[in-house]
Short mmCIF file of C-alpha atoms in Angstrom, two decimals:
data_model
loop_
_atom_site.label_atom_id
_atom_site.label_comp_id
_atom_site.label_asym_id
_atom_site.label_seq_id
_atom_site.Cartn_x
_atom_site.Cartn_y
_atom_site.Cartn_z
CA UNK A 1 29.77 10.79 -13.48
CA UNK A 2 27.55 13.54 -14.60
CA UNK A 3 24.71 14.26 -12.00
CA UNK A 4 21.07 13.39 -13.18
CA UNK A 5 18.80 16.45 -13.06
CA UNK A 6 15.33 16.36 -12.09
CA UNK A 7 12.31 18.81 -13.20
CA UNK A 8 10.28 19.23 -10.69
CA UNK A 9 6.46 20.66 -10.61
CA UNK A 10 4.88 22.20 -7.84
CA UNK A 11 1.00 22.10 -8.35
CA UNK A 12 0.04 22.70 -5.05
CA UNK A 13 -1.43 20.74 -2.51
CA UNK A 14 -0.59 19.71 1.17
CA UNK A 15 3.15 19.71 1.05
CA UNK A 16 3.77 23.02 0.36
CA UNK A 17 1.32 25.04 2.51
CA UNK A 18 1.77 27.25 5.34
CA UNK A 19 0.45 27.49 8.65
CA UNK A 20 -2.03 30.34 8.97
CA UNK A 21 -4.25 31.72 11.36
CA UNK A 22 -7.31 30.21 9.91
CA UNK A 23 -5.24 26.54 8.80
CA UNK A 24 -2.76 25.91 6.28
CA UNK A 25 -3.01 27.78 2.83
CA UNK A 26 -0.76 27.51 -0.21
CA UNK A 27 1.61 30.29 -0.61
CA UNK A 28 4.03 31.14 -3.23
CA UNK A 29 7.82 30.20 -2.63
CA UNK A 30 6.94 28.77 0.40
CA UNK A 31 7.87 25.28 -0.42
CA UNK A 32 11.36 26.30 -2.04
CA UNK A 33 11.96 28.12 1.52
CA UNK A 34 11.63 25.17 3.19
CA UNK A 35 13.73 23.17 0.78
CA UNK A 36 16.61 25.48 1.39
CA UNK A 37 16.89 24.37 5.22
CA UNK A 38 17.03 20.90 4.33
CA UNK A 39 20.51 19.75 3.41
CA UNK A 40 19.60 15.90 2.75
CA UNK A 41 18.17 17.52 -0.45
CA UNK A 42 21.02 18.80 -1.17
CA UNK A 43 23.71 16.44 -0.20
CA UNK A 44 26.10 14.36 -2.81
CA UNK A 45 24.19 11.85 -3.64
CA UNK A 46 21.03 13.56 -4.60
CA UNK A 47 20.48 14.43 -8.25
CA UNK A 48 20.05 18.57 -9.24
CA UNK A 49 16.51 19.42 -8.94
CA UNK A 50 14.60 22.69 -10.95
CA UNK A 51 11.21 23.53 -9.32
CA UNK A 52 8.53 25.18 -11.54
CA UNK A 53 5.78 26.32 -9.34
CA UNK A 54 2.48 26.68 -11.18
CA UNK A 55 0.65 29.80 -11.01
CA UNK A 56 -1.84 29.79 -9.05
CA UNK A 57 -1.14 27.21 -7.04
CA UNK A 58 -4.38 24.75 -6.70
CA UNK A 59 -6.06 22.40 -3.82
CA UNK A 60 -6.31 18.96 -5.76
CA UNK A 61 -9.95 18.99 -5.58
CA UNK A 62 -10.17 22.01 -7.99
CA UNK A 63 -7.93 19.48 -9.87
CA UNK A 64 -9.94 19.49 -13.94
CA UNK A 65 -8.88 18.15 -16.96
CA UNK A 66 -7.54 21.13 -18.23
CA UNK A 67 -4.90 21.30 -15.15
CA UNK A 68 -3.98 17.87 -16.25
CA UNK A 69 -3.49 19.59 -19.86
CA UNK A 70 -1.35 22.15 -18.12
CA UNK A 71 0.85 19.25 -16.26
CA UNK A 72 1.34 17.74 -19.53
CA UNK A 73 2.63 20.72 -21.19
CA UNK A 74 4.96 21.74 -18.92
CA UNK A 75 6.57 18.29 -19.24
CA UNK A 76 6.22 18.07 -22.17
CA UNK A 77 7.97 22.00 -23.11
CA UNK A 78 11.10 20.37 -20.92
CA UNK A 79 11.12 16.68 -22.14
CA UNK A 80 14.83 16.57 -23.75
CA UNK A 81 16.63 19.60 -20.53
CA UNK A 82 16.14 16.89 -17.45
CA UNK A 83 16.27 12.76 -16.70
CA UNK A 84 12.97 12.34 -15.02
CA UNK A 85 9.72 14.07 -13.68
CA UNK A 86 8.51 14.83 -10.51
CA UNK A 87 5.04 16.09 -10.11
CA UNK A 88 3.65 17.73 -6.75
CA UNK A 89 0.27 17.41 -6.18
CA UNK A 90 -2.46 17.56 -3.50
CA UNK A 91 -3.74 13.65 -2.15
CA UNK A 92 -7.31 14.45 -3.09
CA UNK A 93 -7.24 14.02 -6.73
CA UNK A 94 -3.80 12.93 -7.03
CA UNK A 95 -4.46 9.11 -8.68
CA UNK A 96 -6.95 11.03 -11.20
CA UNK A 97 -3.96 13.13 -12.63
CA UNK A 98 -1.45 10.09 -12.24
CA UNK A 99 -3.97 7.92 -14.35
CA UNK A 100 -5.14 10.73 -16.65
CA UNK A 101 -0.83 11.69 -17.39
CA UNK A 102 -0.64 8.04 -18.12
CA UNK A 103 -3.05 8.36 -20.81
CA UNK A 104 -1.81 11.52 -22.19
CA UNK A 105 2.06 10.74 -22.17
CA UNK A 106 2.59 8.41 -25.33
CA UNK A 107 6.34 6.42 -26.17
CA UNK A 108 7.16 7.80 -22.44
CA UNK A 109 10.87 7.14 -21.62
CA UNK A 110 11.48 9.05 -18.83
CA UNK A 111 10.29 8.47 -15.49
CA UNK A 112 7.50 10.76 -14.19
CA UNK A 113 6.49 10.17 -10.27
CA UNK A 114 3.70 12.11 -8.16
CA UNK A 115 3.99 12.28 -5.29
CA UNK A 116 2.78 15.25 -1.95
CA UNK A 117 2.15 14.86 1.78
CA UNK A 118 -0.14 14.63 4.34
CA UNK A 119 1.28 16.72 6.42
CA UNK A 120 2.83 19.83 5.10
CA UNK A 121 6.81 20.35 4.65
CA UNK A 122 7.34 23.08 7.31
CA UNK A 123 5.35 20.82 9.99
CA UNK A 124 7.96 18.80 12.58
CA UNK A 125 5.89 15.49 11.90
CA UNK A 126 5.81 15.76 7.90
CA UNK A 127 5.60 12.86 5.32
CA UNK A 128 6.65 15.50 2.38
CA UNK A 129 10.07 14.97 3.24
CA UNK A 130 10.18 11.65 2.91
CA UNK A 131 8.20 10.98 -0.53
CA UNK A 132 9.84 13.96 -2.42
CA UNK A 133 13.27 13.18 -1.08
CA UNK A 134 12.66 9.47 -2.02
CA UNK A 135 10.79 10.33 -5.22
CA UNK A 136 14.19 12.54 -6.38
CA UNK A 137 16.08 9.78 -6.21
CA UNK A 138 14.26 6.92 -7.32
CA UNK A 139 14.29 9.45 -10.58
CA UNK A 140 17.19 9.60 -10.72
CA UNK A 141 18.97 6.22 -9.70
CA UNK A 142 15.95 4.08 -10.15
CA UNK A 143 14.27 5.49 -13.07
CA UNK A 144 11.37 3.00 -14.45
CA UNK A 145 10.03 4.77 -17.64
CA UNK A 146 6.40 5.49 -16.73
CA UNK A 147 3.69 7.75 -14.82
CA UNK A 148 3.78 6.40 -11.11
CA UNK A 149 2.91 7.52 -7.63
CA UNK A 150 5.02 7.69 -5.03
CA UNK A 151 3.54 7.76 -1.08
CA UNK A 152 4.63 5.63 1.88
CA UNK A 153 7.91 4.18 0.80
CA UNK A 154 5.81 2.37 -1.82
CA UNK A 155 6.29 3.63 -5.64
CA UNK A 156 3.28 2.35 -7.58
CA UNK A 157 2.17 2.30 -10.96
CA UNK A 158 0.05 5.45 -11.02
CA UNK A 159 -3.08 4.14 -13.36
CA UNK A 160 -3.41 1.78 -10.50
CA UNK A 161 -3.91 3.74 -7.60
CA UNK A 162 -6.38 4.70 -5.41
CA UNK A 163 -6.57 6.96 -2.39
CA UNK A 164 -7.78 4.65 0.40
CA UNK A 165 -6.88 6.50 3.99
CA UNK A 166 -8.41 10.08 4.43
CA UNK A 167 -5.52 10.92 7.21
CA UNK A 168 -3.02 7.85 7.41
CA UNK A 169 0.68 7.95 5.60
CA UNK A 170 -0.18 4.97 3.78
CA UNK A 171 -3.10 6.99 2.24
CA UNK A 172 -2.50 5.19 -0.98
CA UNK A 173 -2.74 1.72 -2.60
CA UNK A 174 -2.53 -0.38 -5.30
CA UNK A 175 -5.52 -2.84 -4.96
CA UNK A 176 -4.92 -4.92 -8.04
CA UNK A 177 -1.60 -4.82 -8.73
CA UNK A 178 1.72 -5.20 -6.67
CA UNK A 179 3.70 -2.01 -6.02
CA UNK A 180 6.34 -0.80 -8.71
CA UNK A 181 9.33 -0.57 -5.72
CA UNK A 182 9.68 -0.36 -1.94
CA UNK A 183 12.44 1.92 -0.83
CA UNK A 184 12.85 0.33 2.83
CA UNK A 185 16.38 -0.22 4.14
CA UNK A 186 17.59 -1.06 0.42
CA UNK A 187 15.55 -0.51 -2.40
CA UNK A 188 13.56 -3.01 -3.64
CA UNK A 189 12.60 -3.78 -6.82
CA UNK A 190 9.30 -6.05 -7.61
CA UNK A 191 8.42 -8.15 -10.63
CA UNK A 192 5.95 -6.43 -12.91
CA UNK A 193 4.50 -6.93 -16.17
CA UNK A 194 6.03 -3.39 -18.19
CA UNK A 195 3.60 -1.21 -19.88
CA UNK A 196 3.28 -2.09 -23.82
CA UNK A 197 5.74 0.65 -25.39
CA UNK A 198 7.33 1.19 -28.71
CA UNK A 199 10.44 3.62 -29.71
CA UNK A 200 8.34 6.41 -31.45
CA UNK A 201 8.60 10.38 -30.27
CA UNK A 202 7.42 11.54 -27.54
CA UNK A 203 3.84 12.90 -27.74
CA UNK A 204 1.32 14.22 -25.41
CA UNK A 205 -2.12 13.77 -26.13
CA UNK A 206 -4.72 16.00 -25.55
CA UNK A 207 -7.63 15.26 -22.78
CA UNK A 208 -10.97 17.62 -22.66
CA UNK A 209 -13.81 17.43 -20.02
CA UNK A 210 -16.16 15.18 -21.33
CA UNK A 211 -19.94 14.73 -20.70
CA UNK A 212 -19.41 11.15 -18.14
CA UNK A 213 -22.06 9.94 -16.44
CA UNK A 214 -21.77 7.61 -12.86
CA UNK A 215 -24.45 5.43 -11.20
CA UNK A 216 -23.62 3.32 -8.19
CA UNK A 217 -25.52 0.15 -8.36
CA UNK A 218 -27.90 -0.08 -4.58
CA UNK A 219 -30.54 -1.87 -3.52
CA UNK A 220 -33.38 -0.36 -4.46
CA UNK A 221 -31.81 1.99 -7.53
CA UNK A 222 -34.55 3.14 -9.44
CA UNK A 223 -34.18 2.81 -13.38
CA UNK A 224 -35.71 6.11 -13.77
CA UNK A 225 -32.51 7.70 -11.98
CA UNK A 226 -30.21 5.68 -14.89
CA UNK A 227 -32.90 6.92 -17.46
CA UNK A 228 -32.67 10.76 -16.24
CA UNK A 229 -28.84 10.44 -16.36
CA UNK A 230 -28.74 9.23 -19.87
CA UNK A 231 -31.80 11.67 -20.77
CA UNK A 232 -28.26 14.01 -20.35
CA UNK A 233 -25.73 14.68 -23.28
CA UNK A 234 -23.50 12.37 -21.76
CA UNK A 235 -20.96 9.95 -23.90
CA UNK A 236 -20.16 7.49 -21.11
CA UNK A 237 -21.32 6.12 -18.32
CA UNK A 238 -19.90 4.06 -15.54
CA UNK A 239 -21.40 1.20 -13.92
CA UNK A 240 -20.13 0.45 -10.55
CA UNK A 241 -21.88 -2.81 -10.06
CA UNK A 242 -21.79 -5.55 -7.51
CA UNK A 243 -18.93 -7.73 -6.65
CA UNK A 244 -17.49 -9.31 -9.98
CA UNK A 245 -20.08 -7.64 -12.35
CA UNK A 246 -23.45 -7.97 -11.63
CA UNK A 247 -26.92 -5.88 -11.33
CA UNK A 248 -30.24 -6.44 -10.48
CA UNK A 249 -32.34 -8.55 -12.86
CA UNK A 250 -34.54 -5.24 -13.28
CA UNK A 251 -36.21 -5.05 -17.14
CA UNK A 252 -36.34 -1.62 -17.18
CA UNK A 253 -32.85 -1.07 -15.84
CA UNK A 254 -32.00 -3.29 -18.82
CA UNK A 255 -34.03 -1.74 -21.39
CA UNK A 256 -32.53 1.57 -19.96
CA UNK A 257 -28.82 0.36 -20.35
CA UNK A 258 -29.61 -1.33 -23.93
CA UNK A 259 -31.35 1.34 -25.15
CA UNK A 260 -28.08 3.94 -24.40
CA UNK A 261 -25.34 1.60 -25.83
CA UNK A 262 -27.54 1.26 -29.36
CA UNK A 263 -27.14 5.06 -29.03
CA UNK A 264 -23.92 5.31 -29.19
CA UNK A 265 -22.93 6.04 -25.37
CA UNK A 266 -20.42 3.49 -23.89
CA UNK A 267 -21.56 2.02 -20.85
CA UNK A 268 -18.69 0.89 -18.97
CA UNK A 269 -19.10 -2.48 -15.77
CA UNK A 270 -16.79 -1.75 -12.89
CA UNK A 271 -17.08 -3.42 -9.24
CA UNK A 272 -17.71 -1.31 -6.61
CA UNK A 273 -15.06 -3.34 -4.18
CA UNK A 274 -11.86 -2.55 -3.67
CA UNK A 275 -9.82 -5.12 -5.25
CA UNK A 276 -10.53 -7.94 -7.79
CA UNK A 277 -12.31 -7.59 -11.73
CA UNK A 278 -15.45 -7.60 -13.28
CA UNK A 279 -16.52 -11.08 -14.68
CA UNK A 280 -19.80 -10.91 -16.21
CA UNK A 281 -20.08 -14.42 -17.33
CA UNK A 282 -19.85 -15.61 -13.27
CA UNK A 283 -23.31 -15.10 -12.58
CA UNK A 284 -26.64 -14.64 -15.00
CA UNK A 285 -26.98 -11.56 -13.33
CA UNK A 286 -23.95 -10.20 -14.90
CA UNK A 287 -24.29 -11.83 -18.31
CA UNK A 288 -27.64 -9.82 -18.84
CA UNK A 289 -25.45 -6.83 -18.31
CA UNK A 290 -22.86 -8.10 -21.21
CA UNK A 291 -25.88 -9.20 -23.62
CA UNK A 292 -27.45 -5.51 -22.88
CA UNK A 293 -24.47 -4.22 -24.34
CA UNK A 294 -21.80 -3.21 -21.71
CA UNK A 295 -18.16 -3.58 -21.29
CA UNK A 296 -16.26 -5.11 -18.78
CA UNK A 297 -13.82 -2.44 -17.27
CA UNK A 298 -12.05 -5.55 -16.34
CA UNK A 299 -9.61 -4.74 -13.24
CA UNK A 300 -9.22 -1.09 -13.90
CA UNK A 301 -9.93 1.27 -10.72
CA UNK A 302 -12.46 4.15 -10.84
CA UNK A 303 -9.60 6.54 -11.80
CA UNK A 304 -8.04 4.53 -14.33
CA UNK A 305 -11.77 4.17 -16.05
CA UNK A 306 -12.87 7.53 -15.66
CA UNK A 307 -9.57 9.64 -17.24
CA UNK A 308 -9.00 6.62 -19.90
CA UNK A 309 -12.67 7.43 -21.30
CA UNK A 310 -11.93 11.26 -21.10
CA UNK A 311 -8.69 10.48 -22.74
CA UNK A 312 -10.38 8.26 -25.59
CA UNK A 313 -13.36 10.61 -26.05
CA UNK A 314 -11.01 13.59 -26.80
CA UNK A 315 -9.32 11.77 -29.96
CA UNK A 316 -11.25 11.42 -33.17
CA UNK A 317 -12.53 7.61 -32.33
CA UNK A 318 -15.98 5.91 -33.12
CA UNK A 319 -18.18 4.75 -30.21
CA UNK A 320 -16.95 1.04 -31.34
CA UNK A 321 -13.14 1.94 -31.39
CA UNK A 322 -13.48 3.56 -28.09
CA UNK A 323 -15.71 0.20 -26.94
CA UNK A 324 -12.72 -1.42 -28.04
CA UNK A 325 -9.68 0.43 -26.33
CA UNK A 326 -11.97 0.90 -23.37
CA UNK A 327 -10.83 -3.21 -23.26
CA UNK A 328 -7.27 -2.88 -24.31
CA UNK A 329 -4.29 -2.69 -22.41
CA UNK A 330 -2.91 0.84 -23.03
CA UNK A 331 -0.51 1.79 -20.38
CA UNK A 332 -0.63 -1.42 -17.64
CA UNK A 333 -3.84 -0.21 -16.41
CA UNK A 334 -5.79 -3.60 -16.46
CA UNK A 335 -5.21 -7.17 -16.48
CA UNK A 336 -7.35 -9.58 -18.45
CA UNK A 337 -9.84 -11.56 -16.51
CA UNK A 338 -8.09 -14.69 -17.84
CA UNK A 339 -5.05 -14.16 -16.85
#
């Protein structure tokens, strides 16, 4: 049987960086060095891998939307030469480009994983052998037809993923929904709902940097902080509100919210926890929010929220048909609070 072959693209990031005199720095070719002392990579059972290295290479946290254009492109240029995608990528911003690919990649039927390290590839101790040796071959022999994140032995869907340990292996998790696979001692497959899909052509939409506006709900937030924000030429904003929805029962806060969503900006409800969904019918408190305008961002992390409304304010949609979508199920990145 015909070896699978694997594109691979190296971003930057963690896994790939060299030791230096003043810490570890990216450096070109570095990464392919160290690949070529590793024969587990290269044994029998692994598929053929091609590694594009991006030029220059980037720390995820100078990660923008028009890097995640660049990602998407590059895929998108090899689509129909390789059987799956693997994406390397700093930790920092990593579930922002996993969520924002997600939106981008449209009748996806290849698997694309992300995946880096904590540690870099040249260091004794590192994870980066581990994820991109199991992300290879879970490509390859396991391939599940979607953007997902691979860290920990866990393969996740990537619009559901959050980084949630600055400096453990485990750094990432899947709050709200169960993990994709588990490569343990066998590989293990869990029961998930599969994103909606139909058997059109591959297309890659376009995402720019759009004018999105955040507030953190606290105890004592001042209305005139939401007012200056939305003073701003912003076209969302995101609530991150109290447990399943709510926000103080503060007129002007109100008035402040109502007033923006009759202008046209989409004002978006997300909890601030870690896990669960906004609700805003549980509590009055909540249900002034919904009557003021606002959508529920339902289960949906900060990442998922954030690149889905860059991703929906870069196509030619109304305020109401992105209001809409904002509460549809695109690519399994929420769950309806009824179900």
């Amino acid at each position: 049987m015909q070896k699978k072959s694997i594109y691979v693209v190296y971003t930057g990031g963690t896994i790939g960086m060299q030791h230096s005199p003043n810490g570890y720095i990216p450096v070109s070719g570095h990464l392919q060095q160290q690949l070529t002392k590793m024969p587990e990579f290269h044994r029998p059972e692994m598929p053929t891998f091609t590694i594009r290295e991006h030029q220059p290479l980037i720390d995820s946290s100078d990660m923008s939307p028009d890097d995640w254009g660049i990602i998407a492109d590059d895929i998108y240029q090899n689509y129909h030469d390789y059987d799956g995608f693997v994406i390397l990528h700093g930790t920092d911003t990593m579930a922002f480009t996993a969520s924002a690919l997600s939106f981008m990649f449209e009748n996806l039927n290849k698997p694309v994983i992300v995946t880096g390290s904590q540690i870099p590839l040249e260091a004794l101790r590192s994870d980066g052998q581990t994820n991109l040796l199991n992300a290879l071959y879970l490509a390859a022999n396991y391939p599940i037809n979607e953007v997902s994140l691979f860290f920990n032995n866990k393969l996740f869907r990537g619009n559901r993923t959050i980084k949630a340990h600055a400096d453990g292996f485990d750094a990432f998790s899947s709050p709200n929904y169960s993990p994709l696979m588990e490569a343990g001692i066998n590989i293990r497959t869990f029961k998930t709902t599969p994103i909606p899909t139909n058997h059109s052509e591959f297309v890659v939409k376009p995402i720019t940097s759009q004018p999105i506006g955040v507030v953190t709900i606290y105890p004592g937030l001042s209305s005139q902080v939401v007012e200056n924000i939305l003073m701003q030429p912003v076209k969302a904003l995101i609530l991150r509100s109290y447990g399943v929805g709510n926000a103080p029962q503060c007129s002007a806060l109100l008035k402040t919210l109502k007033e923006a969503t009759e202008r046209g900006i989409i004002v978006v409800n997300l909890t601030q926890c870690i896990s669960g969904r906004v609700n805003m019918e549980g509590y009055a408190t909540g249900h002034f929010l919904a009557t003021s305008g606002i959508i529920s961002g339902y289960d949906m992390t900060f990442e998922a929220a954030l690149t889905k409304l860059h991703y929906l304010l870069s196509q030619p949609y109304t305020p109401e048909e992105i209001r809409h979508l904002m509460q549809q199920n695109l690519r399994g990145e929420l769950s309806y609070s009824d179900e």
